[in-house]
PDB file of N, CA, C and O in Angstrom:
ATOM      1  N   MET N1324      73.148 101.966 127.962  1.00 40.00           N
ATOM      2  CA  MET N1324      74.572 101.728 127.993  1.00 40.00           C
ATOM      3  C   MET N1324      75.229 102.912 128.682  1.00 40.00           C
ATOM      4  O   MET N1324      74.904 104.046 128.405  1.00 40.00           O
ATOM      5  N   THR N1325      76.146 102.648 129.572  1.00 43.00           N
ATOM      6  CA  THR N1325      76.884 103.722 130.219  1.00 43.00           C
ATOM      7  C   THR N1325      78.341 103.624 129.846  1.00 43.00           C
ATOM      8  O   THR N1325      78.841 102.558 129.509  1.00 43.00           O
ATOM      9  N   ALA N1326      79.009 104.769 129.910  1.00 45.00           N
ATOM     10  CA  ALA N1326      80.426 104.798 129.575  1.00 45.00           C
ATOM     11  C   ALA N1326      81.084 105.971 130.276  1.00 45.00           C
ATOM     12  O   ALA N1326      80.415 106.917 130.672  1.00 45.00           O
ATOM     13  N   SER N1327      82.397 105.918 130.385  1.00 46.00           N
ATOM     14  CA  SER N1327      83.144 107.000 131.011  1.00 46.00           C
ATOM     15  C   SER N1327      83.510 108.052 129.978  1.00 46.00           C
ATOM     16  O   SER N1327      83.849 107.728 128.850  1.00 46.00           O
ATOM     17  N   THR N1328      83.441 109.310 130.369  1.00 46.00           N
ATOM     18  CA  THR N1328      83.864 110.405 129.509  1.00 46.00           C
ATOM     19  C   THR N1328      85.288 110.783 129.868  1.00 46.00           C
ATOM     20  O   THR N1328      85.887 110.220 130.779  1.00 46.00           O
ATOM     21  N   ALA N1329      85.840 111.773 129.163  1.00 51.00           N
ATOM     22  CA  ALA N1329      87.209 112.208 129.429  1.00 51.00           C
ATOM     23  C   ALA N1329      87.383 112.680 130.874  1.00 51.00           C
ATOM     24  O   ALA N1329      88.456 112.576 131.448  1.00 51.00           O
ATOM     25  N   THR N1330      86.318 113.204 131.463  1.00 49.00           N
ATOM     26  CA  THR N1330      86.406 113.685 132.840  1.00 49.00           C
ATOM     27  C   THR N1330      86.153 112.574 133.844  1.00 49.00           C
ATOM     28  O   THR N1330      86.216 112.790 135.039  1.00 49.00           O
ATOM     29  N   GLY N1331      85.843 111.378 133.362  1.00 51.00           N
ATOM     30  CA  GLY N1331      85.569 110.264 134.257  1.00 51.00           C
ATOM     31  C   GLY N1331      84.097 110.127 134.583  1.00 51.00           C
ATOM     32  O   GLY N1331      83.693 109.192 135.245  1.00 51.00           O
ATOM     33  N   ALA N1332      83.285 111.077 134.114  1.00 50.00           N
ATOM     34  CA  ALA N1332      81.846 111.005 134.356  1.00 50.00           C
ATOM     35  C   ALA N1332      81.259 109.895 133.494  1.00 50.00           C
ATOM     36  O   ALA N1332      81.815 109.516 132.474  1.00 50.00           O
ATOM     37  N   THR N1333      80.134 109.380 133.903  1.00 46.00           N
ATOM     38  CA  THR N1333      79.468 108.322 133.156  1.00 46.00           C
ATOM     39  C   THR N1333      78.221 108.885 132.501  1.00 46.00           C
ATOM     40  O   THR N1333      77.435 109.575 133.132  1.00 46.00           O
ATOM     41  N   THR N1334      78.060 108.590 131.214  1.00 48.00           N
ATOM     42  CA  THR N1334      76.878 109.037 130.491  1.00 48.00           C
ATOM     43  C   THR N1334      76.215 107.837 129.850  1.00 48.00           C
ATOM     44  O   THR N1334      76.848 106.812 129.628  1.00 48.00           O
ATOM     45  N   ALA N1335      74.949 107.995 129.523  1.00 54.00           N
ATOM     46  CA  ALA N1335      74.209 106.888 128.921  1.00 54.00           C
ATOM     47  C   ALA N1335      74.389 106.840 127.413  1.00 54.00           C
ATOM     48  O   ALA N1335      74.128 105.828 126.793  1.00 54.00           O
ATOM     49  N   ASP N1336      74.842 107.924 126.788  1.00 52.00           N
ATOM     50  CA  ASP N1336      74.903 107.951 125.329  1.00 52.00           C
ATOM     51  C   ASP N1336      76.318 108.101 124.769  1.00 52.00           C
ATOM     52  O   ASP N1336      76.498 108.303 123.600  1.00 52.00           O
ATOM     53  N   THR N1337      77.327 107.964 125.585  1.00 48.00           N
ATOM     54  CA  THR N1337      78.702 108.006 125.121  1.00 48.00           C
ATOM     55  C   THR N1337      79.261 106.593 125.128  1.00 48.00           C
ATOM     56  O   THR N1337      79.385 105.989 126.181  1.00 48.00           O
ATOM     57  N   PRO N1338      79.580 106.041 123.931  1.00 49.00           N
ATOM     58  CA  PRO N1338      80.097 104.672 123.908  1.00 49.00           C
ATOM     59  C   PRO N1338      81.477 104.587 124.528  1.00 49.00           C
ATOM     60  O   PRO N1338      82.262 105.530 124.463  1.00 49.00           O
ATOM     61  N   ASN N1339      81.776 103.437 125.116  1.00 54.00           N
ATOM     62  CA  ASN N1339      83.096 103.204 125.686  1.00 54.00           C
ATOM     63  C   ASN N1339      83.995 102.669 124.583  1.00 54.00           C
ATOM     64  O   ASN N1339      83.827 101.558 124.124  1.00 54.00           O
ATOM     65  N   THR N1340      84.936 103.493 124.153  1.00 55.00           N
ATOM     66  CA  THR N1340      85.844 103.084 123.080  1.00 55.00           C
ATOM     67  C   THR N1340      87.249 102.906 123.607  1.00 55.00           C
ATOM     68  O   THR N1340      88.219 103.084 122.897  1.00 55.00           O
ATOM     69  N   ASN N1341      87.374 102.539 124.866  1.00 64.00           N
ATOM     70  CA  ASN N1341      88.667 102.401 125.499  1.00 64.00           C
ATOM     71  C   ASN N1341      89.302 101.070 125.113  1.00 64.00           C
ATOM     72  O   ASN N1341      89.108 100.052 125.771  1.00 64.00           O
ATOM     73  N   ALA N1342      90.086 101.090 124.055  1.00 69.00           N
ATOM     74  CA  ALA N1342      90.726  99.860 123.580  1.00 69.00           C
ATOM     75  C   ALA N1342      91.862  99.421 124.494  1.00 69.00           C
ATOM     76  O   ALA N1342      92.407  98.342 124.315  1.00 69.00           O
ATOM     77  N   SER N1343      92.218 100.243 125.473  1.00 76.00           N
ATOM     78  CA  SER N1343      93.267  99.833 126.403  1.00 76.00           C
ATOM     79  C   SER N1343      92.739  98.876 127.469  1.00 76.00           C
ATOM     80  O   SER N1343      93.514  98.301 128.219  1.00 76.00           O
ATOM     81  N   ASN N1344      91.436  98.698 127.532  1.00 78.00           N
ATOM     82  CA  ASN N1344      90.839  97.736 128.450  1.00 78.00           C
ATOM     83  C   ASN N1344      91.380  96.349 128.093  1.00 78.00           C
ATOM     84  O   ASN N1344      91.313  95.941 126.937  1.00 78.00           O
ATOM     85  N   PRO N1345      91.912  95.600 129.047  1.00 80.00           N
ATOM     86  CA  PRO N1345      92.517  94.304 128.715  1.00 80.00           C
ATOM     87  C   PRO N1345      91.529  93.284 128.138  1.00 80.00           C
ATOM     88  O   PRO N1345      91.936  92.324 127.488  1.00 80.00           O
ATOM     89  N   HIS N1346      90.246  93.499 128.333  1.00 80.00           N
ATOM     90  CA  HIS N1346      89.245  92.565 127.808  1.00 80.00           C
ATOM     91  C   HIS N1346      88.760  92.953 126.413  1.00 80.00           C
ATOM     92  O   HIS N1346      88.046  92.191 125.782  1.00 80.00           O
ATOM     93  N   TRP N1347      89.153  94.134 125.951  1.00 81.00           N
ATOM     94  CA  TRP N1347      88.649  94.625 124.672  1.00 81.00           C
ATOM     95  C   TRP N1347      88.971  93.699 123.509  1.00 81.00           C
ATOM     96  O   TRP N1347      88.082  93.375 122.724  1.00 81.00           O
ATOM     97  N   PRO N1348      90.215  93.230 123.334  1.00 85.00           N
ATOM     98  CA  PRO N1348      90.488  92.352 122.185  1.00 85.00           C
ATOM     99  C   PRO N1348      89.651  91.070 122.200  1.00 85.00           C
ATOM    100  O   PRO N1348      89.119  90.658 121.168  1.00 85.00           O
ATOM    101  N   GLN N1349      89.495  90.460 123.368  1.00 82.00           N
ATOM    102  CA  GLN N1349      88.686  89.241 123.452  1.00 82.00           C
ATOM    103  C   GLN N1349      87.216  89.554 123.187  1.00 82.00           C
ATOM    104  O   GLN N1349      86.518  88.772 122.533  1.00 82.00           O
ATOM    105  N   ALA N1350      86.748  90.676 123.695  1.00 79.00           N
ATOM    106  CA  ALA N1350      85.351  91.054 123.471  1.00 79.00           C
ATOM    107  C   ALA N1350      85.094  91.302 121.989  1.00 79.00           C
ATOM    108  O   ALA N1350      84.067  90.873 121.447  1.00 79.00           O
ATOM    109  N   MET N1351      86.036  91.963 121.317  1.00 85.00           N
ATOM    110  CA  MET N1351      85.885  92.228 119.884  1.00 85.00           C
ATOM    111  C   MET N1351      85.876  90.925 119.097  1.00 85.00           C
ATOM    112  O   MET N1351      85.059  90.722 118.205  1.00 85.00           O
ATOM    113  N   GLU N1352      86.779  90.018 119.436  1.00 87.00           N
ATOM    114  CA  GLU N1352      86.834  88.734 118.751  1.00 87.00           C
ATOM    115  C   GLU N1352      85.533  87.952 118.972  1.00 87.00           C
ATOM    116  O   GLU N1352      84.981  87.362 118.039  1.00 87.00           O
ATOM    117  N   PHE N1353      85.024  87.961 120.208  1.00 85.00           N
ATOM    118  CA  PHE N1353      83.776  87.278 120.504  1.00 85.00           C
ATOM    119  C   PHE N1353      82.630  87.883 119.691  1.00 85.00           C
ATOM    120  O   PHE N1353      81.830  87.166 119.093  1.00 85.00           O
ATOM    121  N   MET N1354      82.551  89.220 119.662  1.00 80.00           N
ATOM    122  CA  MET N1354      81.479  89.883 118.930  1.00 80.00           C
ATOM    123  C   MET N1354      81.536  89.539 117.442  1.00 80.00           C
ATOM    124  O   MET N1354      80.517  89.231 116.815  1.00 80.00           O
ATOM    125  N   LEU N1355      82.733  89.552 116.873  1.00 90.00           N
ATOM    126  CA  LEU N1355      82.869  89.221 115.461  1.00 90.00           C
ATOM    127  C   LEU N1355      82.512  87.763 115.184  1.00 90.00           C
ATOM    128  O   LEU N1355      81.900  87.454 114.162  1.00 90.00           O
ATOM    129  N   ALA N1356      82.890  86.878 116.085  1.00 87.00           N
ATOM    130  CA  ALA N1356      82.532  85.468 115.922  1.00 87.00           C
ATOM    131  C   ALA N1356      81.015  85.300 115.945  1.00 87.00           C
ATOM    132  O   ALA N1356      80.461  84.494 115.182  1.00 87.00           O
ATOM    133  N   GLN N1357      80.346  86.049 116.797  1.00 85.00           N
ATOM    134  CA  GLN N1357      78.891  85.977 116.856  1.00 85.00           C
ATOM    135  C   GLN N1357      78.265  86.529 115.572  1.00 85.00           C
ATOM    136  O   GLN N1357      77.282  85.999 115.068  1.00 85.00           O
ATOM    137  N   LEU N1358      78.852  87.587 115.026  1.00 86.00           N
ATOM    138  CA  LEU N1358      78.380  88.140 113.754  1.00 86.00           C
ATOM    139  C   LEU N1358      78.487  87.095 112.653  1.00 86.00           C
ATOM    140  O   LEU N1358      77.554  86.894 111.871  1.00 86.00           O
ATOM    141  N   VAL N1359      79.622  86.417 112.598  1.00 86.00           N
ATOM    142  CA  VAL N1359      79.813  85.374 111.593  1.00 86.00           C
ATOM    143  C   VAL N1359      78.791  84.262 111.783  1.00 86.00           C
ATOM    144  O   VAL N1359      78.193  83.781 110.814  1.00 86.00           O
ATOM    145  N   PHE N1360      78.543  83.870 113.016  1.00 86.00           N
ATOM    146  CA  PHE N1360      77.549  82.833 113.295  1.00 86.00           C
ATOM    147  C   PHE N1360      76.172  83.253 112.784  1.00 86.00           C
ATOM    148  O   PHE N1360      75.477  82.483 112.117  1.00 86.00           O
ATOM    149  N   VAL N1361      75.779  84.483 113.070  1.00 81.00           N
ATOM    150  CA  VAL N1361      74.462  84.977 112.633  1.00 81.00           C
ATOM    151  C   VAL N1361      74.397  85.029 111.110  1.00 81.00           C
ATOM    152  O   VAL N1361      73.389  84.635 110.513  1.00 81.00           O
ATOM    153  N   LEU N1362      75.457  85.490 110.465  1.00 81.00           N
ATOM    154  CA  LEU N1362      75.478  85.522 109.000  1.00 81.00           C
ATOM    155  C   LEU N1362      75.290  84.126 108.426  1.00 81.00           C
ATOM    156  O   LEU N1362      74.519  83.922 107.495  1.00 81.00           O
ATOM    157  N   GLU N1363      76.001  83.165 108.980  1.00 80.00           N
ATOM    158  CA  GLU N1363      75.902  81.790 108.493  1.00 80.00           C
ATOM    159  C   GLU N1363      74.536  81.183 108.793  1.00 80.00           C
ATOM    160  O   GLU N1363      73.974  80.477 107.967  1.00 80.00           O
ATOM    161  N   ALA N1364      74.003  81.462 109.959  1.00 82.00           N
ATOM    162  CA  ALA N1364      72.725  80.873 110.357  1.00 82.00           C
ATOM    163  C   ALA N1364      71.557  81.440 109.555  1.00 82.00           C
ATOM    164  O   ALA N1364      70.600  80.734 109.257  1.00 82.00           O
ATOM    165  N   ASN N1365      71.645  82.703 109.187  1.00 77.00           N
ATOM    166  CA  ASN N1365      70.524  83.358 108.508  1.00 77.00           C
ATOM    167  C   ASN N1365      70.697  83.496 107.009  1.00 77.00           C
ATOM    168  O   ASN N1365      69.755  83.859 106.318  1.00 77.00           O
ATOM    169  N   HIS N1366      71.885  83.250 106.500  1.00 71.00           N
ATOM    170  CA  HIS N1366      72.163  83.429 105.069  1.00 71.00           C
ATOM    171  C   HIS N1366      71.582  84.758 104.588  1.00 71.00           C
ATOM    172  O   HIS N1366      70.803  84.814 103.652  1.00 71.00           O
ATOM    173  N   THR N1367      71.978  85.816 105.260  1.00 62.00           N
ATOM    174  CA  THR N1367      71.445  87.145 105.034  1.00 62.00           C
ATOM    175  C   THR N1367      71.729  87.636 103.620  1.00 62.00           C
ATOM    176  O   THR N1367      72.823  88.093 103.320  1.00 62.00           O
ATOM    177  N   ARG N1368      70.744  87.502 102.754  1.00 71.00           N
ATOM    178  CA  ARG N1368      70.819  87.991 101.369  1.00 71.00           C
ATOM    179  C   ARG N1368      72.140  87.673 100.689  1.00 71.00           C
ATOM    180  O   ARG N1368      72.749  88.513 100.053  1.00 71.00           O
ATOM    181  N   GLY N1369      72.613  86.462 100.884  1.00 76.00           N
ATOM    182  CA  GLY N1369      73.822  86.025 100.224  1.00 76.00           C
ATOM    183  C   GLY N1369      75.105  86.485 100.892  1.00 76.00           C
ATOM    184  O   GLY N1369      76.181  86.139 100.450  1.00 76.00           O
ATOM    185  N   PHE N1370      74.993  87.274 101.933  1.00 78.00           N
ATOM    186  CA  PHE N1370      76.202  87.707 102.639  1.00 78.00           C
ATOM    187  C   PHE N1370      76.430  86.740 103.775  1.00 78.00           C
ATOM    188  O   PHE N1370      75.655  86.646 104.702  1.00 78.00           O
ATOM    189  N   ASN N1371      77.506  85.986 103.675  1.00 83.00           N
ATOM    190  CA  ASN N1371      77.807  84.959 104.667  1.00 83.00           C
ATOM    191  C   ASN N1371      79.271  85.074 105.088  1.00 83.00           C
ATOM    192  O   ASN N1371      79.961  86.025 104.717  1.00 83.00           O
ATOM    193  N   ALA N1372      79.744  84.124 105.839  1.00 85.00           N
ATOM    194  CA  ALA N1372      81.118  84.160 106.330  1.00 85.00           C
ATOM    195  C   ALA N1372      82.119  84.171 105.175  1.00 85.00           C
ATOM    196  O   ALA N1372      83.132  84.872 105.239  1.00 85.00           O
ATOM    197  N   HIS N1373      81.837  83.428 104.128  1.00 87.00           N
ATOM    198  CA  HIS N1373      82.747  83.393 102.970  1.00 87.00           C
ATOM    199  C   HIS N1373      82.833  84.778 102.327  1.00 87.00           C
ATOM    200  O   HIS N1373      83.923  85.250 101.986  1.00 87.00           O
ATOM    201  N   ALA N1374      81.689  85.427 102.157  1.00 86.00           N
ATOM    202  CA  ALA N1374      81.673  86.769 101.576  1.00 86.00           C
ATOM    203  C   ALA N1374      82.383  87.772 102.482  1.00 86.00           C
ATOM    204  O   ALA N1374      83.116  88.645 102.006  1.00 86.00           O
ATOM    205  N   LEU N1375      82.186  87.645 103.786  1.00 87.00           N
ATOM    206  CA  LEU N1375      82.871  88.514 104.738  1.00 87.00           C
ATOM    207  C   LEU N1375      84.381  88.302 104.658  1.00 87.00           C
ATOM    208  O   LEU N1375      85.162  89.263 104.636  1.00 87.00           O
ATOM    209  N   ASN N1376      84.808  87.072 104.550  1.00 91.00           N
ATOM    210  CA  ASN N1376      86.229  86.749 104.429  1.00 91.00           C
ATOM    211  C   ASN N1376      86.823  87.380 103.170  1.00 91.00           C
ATOM    212  O   ASN N1376      87.906  87.977 103.216  1.00 91.00           O
ATOM    213  N   ARG N1377      86.121  87.266 102.052  1.00 91.00           N
ATOM    214  CA  ARG N1377      86.585  87.876 100.799  1.00 91.00           C
ATOM    215  C   ARG N1377      86.656  89.397 100.933  1.00 91.00           C
ATOM    216  O   ARG N1377      87.599  90.030 100.444  1.00 91.00           O
ATOM    217  N   TRP N1378      85.654  89.993 101.590  1.00 90.00           N
ATOM    218  CA  TRP N1378      85.621  91.441 101.764  1.00 90.00           C
ATOM    219  C   TRP N1378      86.821  91.905 102.594  1.00 90.00           C
ATOM    220  O   TRP N1378      87.489  92.876 102.244  1.00 90.00           O
ATOM    221  N   ILE N1379      87.110  91.204 103.674  1.00 92.00           N
ATOM    222  CA  ILE N1379      88.248  91.570 104.517  1.00 92.00           C
ATOM    223  C   ILE N1379      89.553  91.384 103.741  1.00 92.00           C
ATOM    224  O   ILE N1379      90.469  92.209 103.859  1.00 92.00           O
ATOM    225  N   ASP N1380      89.653  90.329 102.918  1.00 94.00           N
ATOM    226  CA  ASP N1380      90.835  90.148 102.071  1.00 94.00           C
ATOM    227  C   ASP N1380      91.032  91.354 101.158  1.00 94.00           C
ATOM    228  O   ASP N1380      92.144  91.874 101.024  1.00 94.00           O
ATOM    229  N   THR N1381      89.950  91.784 100.537  1.00 94.00           N
ATOM    230  CA  THR N1381      90.006  92.934  99.635  1.00 94.00           C
ATOM    231  C   THR N1381      90.424  94.202 100.378  1.00 94.00           C
ATOM    232  O   THR N1381      91.308  94.938  99.927  1.00 94.00           O
ATOM    233  N   CYS N1382      89.808  94.429 101.521  1.00 92.00           N
ATOM    234  CA  CYS N1382      90.101  95.639 102.302  1.00 92.00           C
ATOM    235  C   CYS N1382      91.544  95.669 102.791  1.00 92.00           C
ATOM    236  O   CYS N1382      92.226  96.689 102.654  1.00 92.00           O
ATOM    237  N   THR N1383      92.000  94.559 103.356  1.00 94.00           N
ATOM    238  CA  THR N1383      93.361  94.550 103.899  1.00 94.00           C
ATOM    239  C   THR N1383      94.398  94.636 102.780  1.00 94.00           C
ATOM    240  O   THR N1383      95.439  95.275 102.954  1.00 94.00           O
ATOM    241  N   ALA N1384      94.118  94.030 101.634  1.00 96.00           N
ATOM    242  CA  ALA N1384      95.044  94.135 100.502  1.00 96.00           C
ATOM    243  C   ALA N1384      95.144  95.587 100.056  1.00 96.00           C
ATOM    244  O   ALA N1384      96.246  96.100  99.811  1.00 96.00           O
ATOM    245  N   ARG N1385      94.009  96.257  99.979  1.00 96.00           N
ATOM    246  CA  ARG N1385      94.005  97.668  99.557  1.00 96.00           C
ATOM    247  C   ARG N1385      94.692  98.554 100.599  1.00 96.00           C
ATOM    248  O   ARG N1385      95.424  99.479 100.241  1.00 96.00           O
ATOM    249  N   MET N1386      94.454  98.272 101.877  1.00 93.00           N
ATOM    250  CA  MET N1386      95.111  99.035 102.939  1.00 93.00           C
ATOM    251  C   MET N1386      96.627  98.891 102.829  1.00 93.00           C
ATOM    252  O   MET N1386      97.362  99.878 102.962  1.00 93.00           O
ATOM    253  N   ALA N1387      97.091  97.668 102.559  1.00 96.00           N
ATOM    254  CA  ALA N1387      98.526  97.412 102.437  1.00 96.00           C
ATOM    255  C   ALA N1387      99.098  98.090 101.188  1.00 96.00           C
ATOM    256  O   ALA N1387     100.168  98.689 101.234  1.00 96.00           O
ATOM    257  N   GLU N1388      98.360  98.014 100.084  1.00 97.00           N
ATOM    258  CA  GLU N1388      98.821  98.613  98.822  1.00 97.00           C
ATOM    259  C   GLU N1388      98.953 100.125  98.923  1.00 97.00           C
ATOM    260  O   GLU N1388      99.911 100.701  98.399  1.00 97.00           O
ATOM    261  N   THR N1389      97.993 100.764  99.545  1.00 97.00           N
ATOM    262  CA  THR N1389      97.966 102.228  99.586  1.00 97.00           C
ATOM    263  C   THR N1389      98.700 102.808 100.785  1.00 97.00           C
ATOM    264  O   THR N1389      98.945 104.009 100.822  1.00 97.00           O
ATOM    265  N   GLY N1390      98.993 101.961 101.763  1.00 96.00           N
ATOM    266  CA  GLY N1390      99.617 102.464 102.974  1.00 96.00           C
ATOM    267  C   GLY N1390      98.661 103.288 103.826  1.00 96.00           C
ATOM    268  O   GLY N1390      99.083 104.091 104.647  1.00 96.00           O
ATOM    269  N   SER N1391      97.367 103.063 103.645  1.00 94.00           N
ATOM    270  CA  SER N1391      96.362 103.838 104.383  1.00 94.00           C
ATOM    271  C   SER N1391      96.236 103.403 105.837  1.00 94.00           C
ATOM    272  O   SER N1391      95.563 104.067 106.620  1.00 94.00           O
ATOM    273  N   ALA N1392      96.883 102.308 106.180  1.00 91.00           N
ATOM    274  CA  ALA N1392      96.904 101.829 107.564  1.00 91.00           C
ATOM    275  C   ALA N1392      98.291 101.281 107.842  1.00 91.00           C
ATOM    276  O   ALA N1392      98.949 100.751 106.935  1.00 91.00           O
ATOM    277  N   PRO N1393      98.751 101.397 109.072  1.00 91.00           N
ATOM    278  CA  PRO N1393     100.069 100.843 109.414  1.00 91.00           C
ATOM    279  C   PRO N1393     100.106  99.330 109.167  1.00 91.00           C
ATOM    280  O   PRO N1393      99.100  98.633 109.330  1.00 91.00           O
ATOM    281  N   ALA N1394     101.265  98.841 108.787  1.00 92.00           N
ATOM    282  CA  ALA N1394     101.420  97.408 108.510  1.00 92.00           C
ATOM    283  C   ALA N1394     101.026  96.554 109.710  1.00 92.00           C
ATOM    284  O   ALA N1394     100.442  95.478 109.547  1.00 92.00           O
ATOM    285  N   GLY N1395     101.299  97.028 110.912  1.00 90.00           N
ATOM    286  CA  GLY N1395     100.930  96.287 112.112  1.00 90.00           C
ATOM    287  C   GLY N1395      99.435  96.135 112.261  1.00 90.00           C
ATOM    288  O   GLY N1395      98.944  95.089 112.695  1.00 90.00           O
ATOM    289  N   LEU N1396      98.690  97.178 111.888  1.00 88.00           N
ATOM    290  CA  LEU N1396      97.227  97.113 111.949  1.00 88.00           C
ATOM    291  C   LEU N1396      96.705  96.108 110.934  1.00 88.00           C
ATOM    292  O   LEU N1396      95.841  95.289 111.242  1.00 88.00           O
ATOM    293  N   VAL N1397      97.237  96.166 109.729  1.00 91.00           N
ATOM    294  CA  VAL N1397      96.814  95.218 108.685  1.00 91.00           C
ATOM    295  C   VAL N1397      97.094  93.785 109.141  1.00 91.00           C
ATOM    296  O   VAL N1397      96.241  92.901 109.012  1.00 91.00           O
ATOM    297  N   ALA N1398      98.260  93.564 109.713  1.00 91.00           N
ATOM    298  CA  ALA N1398      98.610  92.225 110.196  1.00 91.00           C
ATOM    299  C   ALA N1398      97.666  91.779 111.303  1.00 91.00           C
ATOM    300  O   ALA N1398      97.245  90.609 111.333  1.00 91.00           O
ATOM    301  N   GLU N1399      97.320  92.678 112.206  1.00 89.00           N
ATOM    302  CA  GLU N1399      96.413  92.313 113.307  1.00 89.00           C
ATOM    303  C   GLU N1399      95.008  92.021 112.800  1.00 89.00           C
ATOM    304  O   GLU N1399      94.351  91.092 113.260  1.00 89.00           O
ATOM    305  N   VAL N1400      94.538  92.800 111.829  1.00 90.00           N
ATOM    306  CA  VAL N1400      93.217  92.530 111.235  1.00 90.00           C
ATOM    307  C   VAL N1400      93.227  91.157 110.576  1.00 90.00           C
ATOM    308  O   VAL N1400      92.293  90.367 110.742  1.00 90.00           O
ATOM    309  N   ARG N1401      94.285  90.857 109.850  1.00 92.00           N
ATOM    310  CA  ARG N1401      94.378  89.548 109.186  1.00 92.00           C
ATOM    311  C   ARG N1401      94.457  88.405 110.202  1.00 92.00           C
ATOM    312  O   ARG N1401      93.873  87.342 109.979  1.00 92.00           O
ATOM    313  N   ALA N1402      95.150  88.635 111.308  1.00 90.00           N
ATOM    314  CA  ALA N1402      95.215  87.600 112.359  1.00 90.00           C
ATOM    315  C   ALA N1402      93.843  87.380 112.990  1.00 90.00           C
ATOM    316  O   ALA N1402      93.428  86.245 113.220  1.00 90.00           O
ATOM    317  N   LEU N1403      93.139  88.463 113.255  1.00 89.00           N
ATOM    318  CA  LEU N1403      91.786  88.359 113.802  1.00 89.00           C
ATOM    319  C   LEU N1403      90.869  87.668 112.819  1.00 89.00           C
ATOM    320  O   LEU N1403      90.070  86.802 113.185  1.00 89.00           O
ATOM    321  N   GLN N1404      91.006  88.007 111.551  1.00 91.00           N
ATOM    322  CA  GLN N1404      90.234  87.363 110.493  1.00 91.00           C
ATOM    323  C   GLN N1404      90.473  85.855 110.508  1.00 91.00           C
ATOM    324  O   GLN N1404      89.525  85.069 110.426  1.00 91.00           O
ATOM    325  N   ALA N1405      91.709  85.457 110.618  1.00 91.00           N
ATOM    326  CA  ALA N1405      92.051  84.024 110.631  1.00 91.00           C
ATOM    327  C   ALA N1405      91.440  83.314 111.830  1.00 91.00           C
ATOM    328  O   ALA N1405      90.949  82.195 111.714  1.00 91.00           O
ATOM    329  N   ARG N1406      91.462  83.976 112.983  1.00 88.00           N
ATOM    330  CA  ARG N1406      90.890  83.345 114.189  1.00 88.00           C
ATOM    331  C   ARG N1406      89.367  83.268 114.115  1.00 88.00           C
ATOM    332  O   ARG N1406      88.780  82.250 114.457  1.00 88.00           O
ATOM    333  N   VAL N1407      88.729  84.322 113.666  1.00 88.00           N
ATOM    334  CA  VAL N1407      87.271  84.381 113.684  1.00 88.00           C
ATOM    335  C   VAL N1407      86.654  83.605 112.519  1.00 88.00           C
ATOM    336  O   VAL N1407      85.622  82.943 112.681  1.00 88.00           O
ATOM    337  N   LEU N1408      87.278  83.659 111.371  1.00 87.00           N
ATOM    338  CA  LEU N1408      86.688  83.042 110.193  1.00 87.00           C
ATOM    339  C   LEU N1408      87.297  81.679 109.867  1.00 87.00           C
ATOM    340  O   LEU N1408      87.054  81.129 108.799  1.00 87.00           O
ATOM    341  N   ALA N1409      88.054  81.121 110.775  1.00 77.00           N
ATOM    342  CA  ALA N1409      88.681  79.813 110.548  1.00 77.00           C
ATOM    343  C   ALA N1409      87.647  78.711 110.485  1.00 77.00           C
ATOM    344  O   ALA N1409      86.614  78.734 111.042  1.00 77.00           O
TER     345      ALA N1409
END
């Protein structure tokens, strides 16, 4: 895997975490949808899409309660959850 560094150089071991890339949100949604598919297809030790949905509900509720994440982030996570786990 190659990625750009702060200087613009490309390295094989630096992940590309540039969320400003216009394809990043779609890529993240696609990756999460594939994760859900694999969980459902393999029934990995009882962890499936339903369990993932409950876990995200718990996490986002706690984030909202404690204010540990901005409300906009919590809303976006919940929107992504709705799209991927629908």
